[in-house]
Protein backbone atom coordinates (compact mmCIF):
# COMPACT_ATOMS: atom_id res chain seq x y z
CA UNK A 1 0.00 0.00 0.00
CA UNK A 2 1.12 3.53 -0.76
CA UNK A 3 0.84 4.69 2.76
CA UNK A 4 1.28 3.58 6.34
CA UNK A 5 -2.30 2.43 6.83
CA UNK A 6 -2.29 3.00 10.58
CA UNK A 7 -1.86 6.74 10.15
CA UNK A 8 -4.92 6.93 7.95
CA UNK A 9 -6.95 4.33 9.83
CA UNK A 10 -6.46 6.37 13.02
CA UNK A 11 -7.82 9.48 11.32
CA UNK A 12 -11.17 10.36 9.75
CA UNK A 13 -11.47 9.12 6.16
CA UNK A 14 -14.15 10.33 3.80
CA UNK A 15 -16.51 7.54 2.70
CA UNK A 16 -19.24 9.11 0.55
CA UNK A 17 -21.82 11.88 0.54
CA UNK A 18 -24.48 11.71 3.24
CA UNK A 19 -27.13 11.65 0.49
CA UNK A 20 -25.58 8.45 -0.93
CA UNK A 21 -26.84 6.49 2.07
CA UNK A 22 -30.49 5.86 1.31
CA UNK A 23 -32.95 3.20 2.52
CA UNK A 24 -30.78 0.30 1.32
CA UNK A 25 -27.30 -0.40 2.75
CA UNK A 26 -24.36 0.48 0.52
CA UNK A 27 -20.78 -0.72 0.24
CA UNK A 28 -17.77 1.60 0.26
CA UNK A 29 -14.14 0.49 -0.02
CA UNK A 30 -11.48 2.25 2.03
CA UNK A 31 -7.84 1.13 2.11
CA UNK A 32 -8.86 -2.11 0.45
CA UNK A 33 -11.44 -2.88 3.11
CA UNK A 34 -15.10 -3.39 2.32
CA UNK A 35 -17.41 -1.41 4.58
CA UNK A 36 -21.19 -1.39 4.75
CA UNK A 37 -23.04 1.83 5.51
CA UNK A 38 -26.68 1.89 6.51
CA UNK A 39 -29.00 4.29 8.24
CA UNK A 40 -31.83 4.09 10.74
CA UNK A 41 -33.48 6.65 13.00
CA UNK A 42 -30.28 6.87 15.10
CA UNK A 43 -28.19 7.96 12.13
CA UNK A 44 -25.67 6.40 9.76
CA UNK A 45 -23.66 3.37 10.86
CA UNK A 46 -20.56 1.69 9.45
CA UNK A 47 -19.62 -2.00 9.85
CA UNK A 48 -17.09 -4.21 8.22
CA UNK A 49 -19.04 -5.57 5.23
CA UNK A 50 -18.88 -9.11 6.49
CA UNK A 51 -21.35 -11.35 8.24
CA UNK A 52 -19.68 -13.45 10.94
CA UNK A 53 -21.87 -16.44 10.07
CA UNK A 54 -20.67 -17.28 6.54
CA UNK A 55 -18.90 -14.16 5.35
CA UNK A 56 -21.68 -12.74 3.22
CA UNK A 57 -21.54 -9.05 2.34
CA UNK A 58 -24.02 -7.33 4.62
CA UNK A 59 -24.36 -4.55 2.03
CA UNK A 60 -26.36 -7.02 -0.10
CA UNK A 61 -28.94 -7.21 2.66
CA UNK A 62 -31.54 -4.70 3.79
CA UNK A 63 -32.55 -2.58 6.76
CA UNK A 64 -35.57 -3.84 8.69
CA UNK A 65 -36.92 -2.10 11.79
CA UNK A 66 -33.61 -0.25 12.11
CA UNK A 67 -31.53 -3.45 11.99
CA UNK A 68 -29.17 -4.51 9.24
CA UNK A 69 -30.30 -7.89 7.91
CA UNK A 70 -27.82 -10.26 6.29
CA UNK A 71 -29.03 -11.36 2.83
CA UNK A 72 -27.83 -14.96 3.19
CA UNK A 73 -29.59 -16.42 6.27
CA UNK A 74 -31.33 -13.38 7.71
CA UNK A 75 -29.25 -12.69 10.83
CA UNK A 76 -30.06 -9.22 12.11
CA UNK A 77 -27.63 -6.69 13.58
CA UNK A 78 -28.56 -3.55 15.52
CA UNK A 79 -26.77 -0.17 15.33
CA UNK A 80 -24.12 -1.39 17.78
CA UNK A 81 -23.36 -4.42 15.64
CA UNK A 82 -24.94 -6.82 18.12
CA UNK A 83 -26.79 -9.70 16.52
CA UNK A 84 -30.38 -9.48 17.73
CA UNK A 85 -31.95 -12.24 15.68
CA UNK A 86 -30.88 -15.58 14.23
CA UNK A 87 -33.99 -16.96 12.51
CA UNK A 88 -32.71 -20.57 12.55
CA UNK A 89 -32.30 -20.76 16.35
CA UNK A 90 -34.92 -22.93 18.01
CA UNK A 91 -37.25 -21.19 20.47
CA UNK A 92 -35.51 -20.27 23.75
CA UNK A 93 -31.96 -20.75 22.47
CA UNK A 94 -29.84 -17.64 23.15
CA UNK A 95 -27.81 -15.82 20.52
CA UNK A 96 -24.05 -16.49 20.90
CA UNK A 97 -22.18 -13.45 22.26
CA UNK A 98 -19.68 -13.76 19.43
CA UNK A 99 -22.42 -13.03 16.93
CA UNK A 100 -21.44 -9.42 16.22
CA UNK A 101 -20.63 -7.21 13.29
CA UNK A 102 -17.39 -5.23 13.45
CA UNK A 103 -18.41 -1.62 13.98
CA UNK A 104 -16.48 1.47 12.93
CA UNK A 105 -16.85 4.97 14.26
CA UNK A 106 -18.73 7.03 11.75
CA UNK A 107 -19.74 10.68 11.53
CA UNK A 108 -21.84 12.74 9.15
CA UNK A 109 -20.18 16.16 8.76
CA UNK A 110 -19.93 18.81 6.04
CA UNK A 111 -22.31 16.84 3.83
CA UNK A 112 -20.10 13.74 3.89
CA UNK A 113 -19.86 10.48 5.82
CA UNK A 114 -16.48 9.99 7.52
CA UNK A 115 -15.12 6.78 9.04
CA UNK A 116 -12.52 6.20 11.73
CA UNK A 117 -11.35 2.62 11.21
CA UNK A 118 -9.33 2.33 14.44
CA UNK A 119 -12.23 3.61 16.58
CA UNK A 120 -9.84 5.98 18.36
CA UNK A 121 -12.17 8.93 17.68
CA UNK A 122 -9.55 11.57 16.82
CA UNK A 123 -10.24 15.28 16.64
CA UNK A 124 -12.43 16.07 13.69
CA UNK A 125 -10.85 18.19 10.91
CA UNK A 126 -12.02 21.79 11.10
CA UNK A 127 -13.73 23.47 8.17
CA UNK A 128 -15.13 26.70 9.64
CA UNK A 129 -16.69 27.95 6.38
CA UNK A 130 -19.28 25.17 6.52
CA UNK A 131 -21.01 26.54 9.61
CA UNK A 132 -20.37 30.22 8.77
CA UNK A 133 -23.66 31.62 7.46
CA UNK A 134 -21.85 34.15 5.25
CA UNK A 135 -20.68 31.24 3.08
CA UNK A 136 -22.48 29.21 0.47
CA UNK A 137 -21.17 25.63 0.39
CA UNK A 138 -21.33 23.33 -2.61
CA UNK A 139 -20.23 19.70 -2.48
CA UNK A 140 -18.11 18.39 -5.32
CA UNK A 141 -17.31 14.85 -6.43
CA UNK A 142 -17.02 11.94 -6.53
CA UNK A 143 -14.27 11.87 -9.16
CA UNK A 144 -12.44 8.58 -9.61
CA UNK A 145 -8.71 8.84 -10.19
CA UNK A 146 -6.26 6.06 -11.03
CA UNK A 147 -3.52 7.43 -8.80
CA UNK A 148 -2.41 7.24 -5.21
CA UNK A 149 -3.85 9.99 -3.00
CA UNK A 150 -0.65 11.95 -2.19
CA UNK A 151 -0.02 12.70 -5.88
CA UNK A 152 -3.57 14.08 -6.18
CA UNK A 153 -3.20 16.12 -2.99
CA UNK A 154 0.16 17.49 -4.06
CA UNK A 155 -1.25 18.52 -7.42
CA UNK A 156 -3.87 20.56 -5.58
CA UNK A 157 -1.10 22.29 -3.59
CA UNK A 158 0.99 22.87 -6.70
CA UNK A 159 0.97 26.58 -7.44
CA UNK A 160 3.06 26.66 -10.57
CA UNK A 161 0.98 24.44 -12.87
CA UNK A 162 -1.98 26.82 -13.01
CA UNK A 163 -0.71 28.88 -15.96
CA UNK A 164 0.06 25.70 -17.93
CA UNK A 165 -2.49 22.98 -17.25
CA UNK A 166 -5.27 25.48 -16.55
CA UNK A 167 -4.20 28.09 -19.08
CA UNK A 168 -6.94 30.60 -19.80
CA UNK A 169 -8.85 29.59 -16.66
CA UNK A 170 -6.63 29.79 -13.58
CA UNK A 171 -3.53 31.32 -15.12
CA UNK A 172 -1.99 32.79 -18.24
CA UNK A 173 1.23 31.69 -19.94
CA UNK A 174 2.52 35.30 -20.01
CA UNK A 175 2.66 35.25 -16.18
CA UNK A 176 4.12 31.90 -15.14
CA UNK A 177 6.33 33.32 -12.39
CA UNK A 178 5.46 32.71 -8.74
CA UNK A 179 6.64 35.16 -6.11
CA UNK A 180 8.51 33.87 -3.08
CA UNK A 181 6.35 32.75 -0.23
CA UNK A 182 6.88 30.93 3.03
CA UNK A 183 5.06 28.04 4.66
CA UNK A 184 4.30 28.34 8.37
CA UNK A 185 3.64 25.76 11.04
CA UNK A 186 1.59 26.76 14.07
CA UNK A 187 0.69 23.83 16.27
CA UNK A 188 -1.10 21.47 13.88
CA UNK A 189 -1.63 24.14 11.24
CA UNK A 190 0.58 24.17 8.17
CA UNK A 191 -0.25 27.01 5.79
CA UNK A 192 1.32 29.22 3.18
CA UNK A 193 1.60 32.98 2.91
CA UNK A 194 -0.75 34.58 0.42
CA UNK A 195 0.59 33.82 -3.04
CA UNK A 196 -0.17 36.20 -5.90
CA UNK A 197 -1.46 34.45 -9.01
CA UNK A 198 -2.29 36.34 -12.17
CA UNK A 199 -5.61 35.09 -13.56
CA UNK A 200 -7.37 35.97 -16.82
CA UNK A 201 -10.82 36.50 -15.31
CA UNK A 202 -10.90 35.72 -11.59
CA UNK A 203 -14.22 37.44 -10.81
CA UNK A 204 -16.27 37.07 -13.98
CA UNK A 205 -15.83 40.71 -15.09
CA UNK A 206 -13.39 39.73 -17.82
CA UNK A 207 -10.57 41.75 -16.28
CA UNK A 208 -7.29 39.92 -15.72
CA UNK A 209 -5.55 40.59 -12.42
CA UNK A 210 -3.74 39.12 -9.42
CA UNK A 211 -5.67 37.14 -6.84
CA UNK A 212 -4.18 35.71 -3.66
CA UNK A 213 -4.10 32.05 -2.68
CA UNK A 214 -3.44 30.70 0.81
CA UNK A 215 -2.91 26.94 1.00
CA UNK A 216 -3.34 24.81 4.10
CA UNK A 217 -2.89 21.16 5.03
CA UNK A 218 -5.85 19.86 7.03
CA UNK A 219 -5.27 16.10 7.16
CA UNK A 220 -2.96 13.69 5.32
CA UNK A 221 -5.54 13.49 2.52
CA UNK A 222 -7.41 16.80 2.97
CA UNK A 223 -6.02 20.15 1.91
CA UNK A 224 -7.55 23.51 1.15
CA UNK A 225 -6.91 26.88 -0.35
CA UNK A 226 -8.60 30.22 0.03
CA UNK A 227 -8.53 32.52 -2.96
CA UNK A 228 -8.97 36.20 -2.10
CA UNK A 229 -9.81 39.04 -4.44
CA UNK A 230 -7.82 42.07 -3.21
CA UNK A 231 -10.39 44.59 -4.52
CA UNK A 232 -13.53 43.12 -3.01
CA UNK A 233 -12.17 40.77 -0.33
CA UNK A 234 -14.40 38.10 -1.87
CA UNK A 235 -13.22 34.67 -0.83
CA UNK A 236 -13.53 31.21 -2.28
CA UNK A 237 -12.28 28.23 -0.30
CA UNK A 238 -11.99 24.76 -1.76
CA UNK A 239 -11.15 21.77 0.38
CA UNK A 240 -10.05 18.68 -1.51
CA UNK A 241 -10.62 15.40 0.31
CA UNK A 242 -9.34 12.10 -1.05
CA UNK A 243 -10.73 8.65 -0.35
CA UNK A 244 -8.01 5.99 -0.60
CA UNK A 245 -9.64 2.93 -2.14
CA UNK A 246 -6.73 0.66 -2.96
CA UNK A 247 -3.28 0.84 -4.52
CA UNK A 248 -3.54 3.21 -7.48
CA UNK A 249 -7.23 3.91 -6.95
CA UNK A 250 -8.67 7.00 -5.30
CA UNK A 251 -11.79 9.10 -5.27
CA UNK A 252 -11.70 12.87 -4.95
CA UNK A 253 -14.37 14.90 -3.17
CA UNK A 254 -14.47 18.55 -2.32
CA UNK A 255 -16.29 21.41 -0.65
CA UNK A 256 -16.44 24.73 -2.45
CA UNK A 257 -17.30 27.69 -0.23
CA UNK A 258 -17.90 31.26 -1.39
CA UNK A 259 -18.77 34.37 0.61
CA UNK A 260 -20.06 36.34 -2.38
CA UNK A 261 -22.67 36.10 -5.11
CA UNK A 262 -21.07 34.14 -7.92
CA UNK A 263 -23.92 34.48 -10.42
CA UNK A 264 -23.64 30.75 -11.06
CA UNK A 265 -25.73 27.80 -9.94
CA UNK A 266 -24.34 24.97 -7.79
CA UNK A 267 -24.27 22.77 -10.89
CA UNK A 268 -22.32 25.37 -12.85
CA UNK A 269 -19.75 25.57 -10.07
CA UNK A 270 -19.50 21.77 -10.04
CA UNK A 271 -19.18 21.65 -13.84
CA UNK A 272 -16.37 24.22 -13.79
CA UNK A 273 -14.51 22.26 -11.11
CA UNK A 274 -15.03 19.03 -13.08
CA UNK A 275 -13.51 20.70 -16.12
CA UNK A 276 -10.50 21.91 -14.12
CA UNK A 277 -10.09 18.49 -12.52
CA UNK A 278 -10.26 16.79 -15.92
CA UNK A 279 -7.20 18.87 -16.90
CA UNK A 280 -5.27 17.66 -13.82
CA UNK A 281 -6.31 14.03 -14.05
CA UNK A 282 -4.08 12.80 -16.91
CA UNK A 283 -1.10 14.43 -15.18
CA UNK A 284 -1.57 12.73 -11.81
CA UNK A 285 -2.58 9.41 -13.37
CA UNK A 286 0.71 9.27 -15.25
CA UNK A 287 3.23 10.62 -12.76
CA UNK A 288 6.15 8.38 -11.84
CA UNK A 289 6.88 7.14 -9.32
CA UNK A 290 3.26 6.60 -8.31
CA UNK A 291 4.19 7.43 -4.72
CA UNK A 292 5.59 10.81 -3.77
CA UNK A 293 9.36 10.56 -3.42
CA UNK A 294 10.26 10.92 0.22
CA UNK A 295 13.84 11.81 -0.49
CA UNK A 296 13.66 15.46 -1.52
CA UNK A 297 16.68 14.95 -3.75
CA UNK A 298 14.82 12.52 -6.01
CA UNK A 299 12.88 15.22 -7.84
CA UNK A 300 14.11 18.75 -8.48
CA UNK A 301 12.13 21.33 -6.52
CA UNK A 302 12.05 25.10 -6.90
CA UNK A 303 11.24 27.76 -4.31
CA UNK A 304 7.71 27.94 -5.69
CA UNK A 305 7.27 24.26 -4.72
CA UNK A 306 7.53 25.09 -0.99
CA UNK A 307 3.94 24.06 -0.31
CA UNK A 308 4.49 20.67 -1.97
CA UNK A 309 7.70 20.21 -0.02
CA UNK A 310 5.88 21.10 3.20
CA UNK A 311 3.32 18.42 2.38
CA UNK A 312 6.00 15.79 1.76
CA UNK A 313 7.72 16.67 5.02
CA UNK A 314 4.41 16.55 6.86
CA UNK A 315 3.68 13.05 5.52
CA UNK A 316 7.20 11.97 6.44
CA UNK A 317 6.75 13.20 10.02
CA UNK A 318 3.51 11.24 10.25
CA UNK A 319 5.38 8.14 9.20
CA UNK A 320 3.56 7.83 5.94
CA UNK A 321 5.42 5.67 3.48
CA UNK A 322 5.96 7.56 0.27
CA UNK A 323 7.81 5.04 -1.82
CA UNK A 324 11.42 5.09 -3.09
CA UNK A 325 12.68 4.87 0.48
FE1 LIG B 1 -24.97 -13.85 7.13
FE2 LIG B 1 -25.41 -16.42 7.16
S1 LIG B 1 -23.84 -15.37 6.17
S2 LIG B 1 -26.60 -14.88 8.02
CO1 LIG C 1 -4.76 21.74 -11.28
XYZ file of N, CA, C and O in Angstrom, residues 17 48 77 87 95 107 131 135 167 187 252 261 290:
52
model
N -20.935 10.791 0.133
C -21.824 11.882 0.537
C -22.897 11.316 1.473
O -23.287 10.145 1.336
N -17.809 -3.427 9.216
C -17.091 -4.213 8.217
C -18.152 -4.957 7.403
O -19.112 -5.477 7.985
N -28.574 -7.422 12.720
C -27.633 -6.688 13.581
C -28.200 -5.305 13.896
O -28.681 -4.611 12.987
N -32.698 -16.303 12.769
C -33.992 -16.955 12.505
C -33.962 -18.466 12.698
O -34.983 -19.075 13.050
N -28.724 -16.189 21.599
C -27.808 -15.824 20.516
C -26.375 -15.816 21.054
O -26.112 -15.227 22.102
N -19.131 9.373 11.281
C -19.743 10.680 11.526
C -20.230 11.289 10.235
O -19.629 11.098 9.180
N -19.990 26.109 8.648
C -21.007 26.542 9.613
C -21.097 28.068 9.679
O -21.828 28.610 10.494
N -21.177 32.057 4.193
C -20.676 31.243 3.075
C -21.778 30.368 2.480
O -22.637 29.858 3.196
N -4.381 26.865 -18.310
C -4.199 28.087 -19.085
C -5.542 28.655 -19.560
O -6.380 27.930 -20.079
N 1.372 24.996 15.703
C 0.686 23.828 16.274
C 0.466 22.815 15.168
O 1.416 22.409 14.495
N -11.826 11.501 -5.451
C -11.704 12.869 -4.953
C -13.085 13.458 -4.683
O -14.021 13.281 -5.465
N -21.730 36.567 -4.086
C -22.670 36.104 -5.106
C -21.879 35.784 -6.376
O -21.255 36.665 -6.955
N 4.652 6.422 -8.708
C 3.261 6.603 -8.308
C 3.171 7.200 -6.908
O 2.245 7.922 -6.580
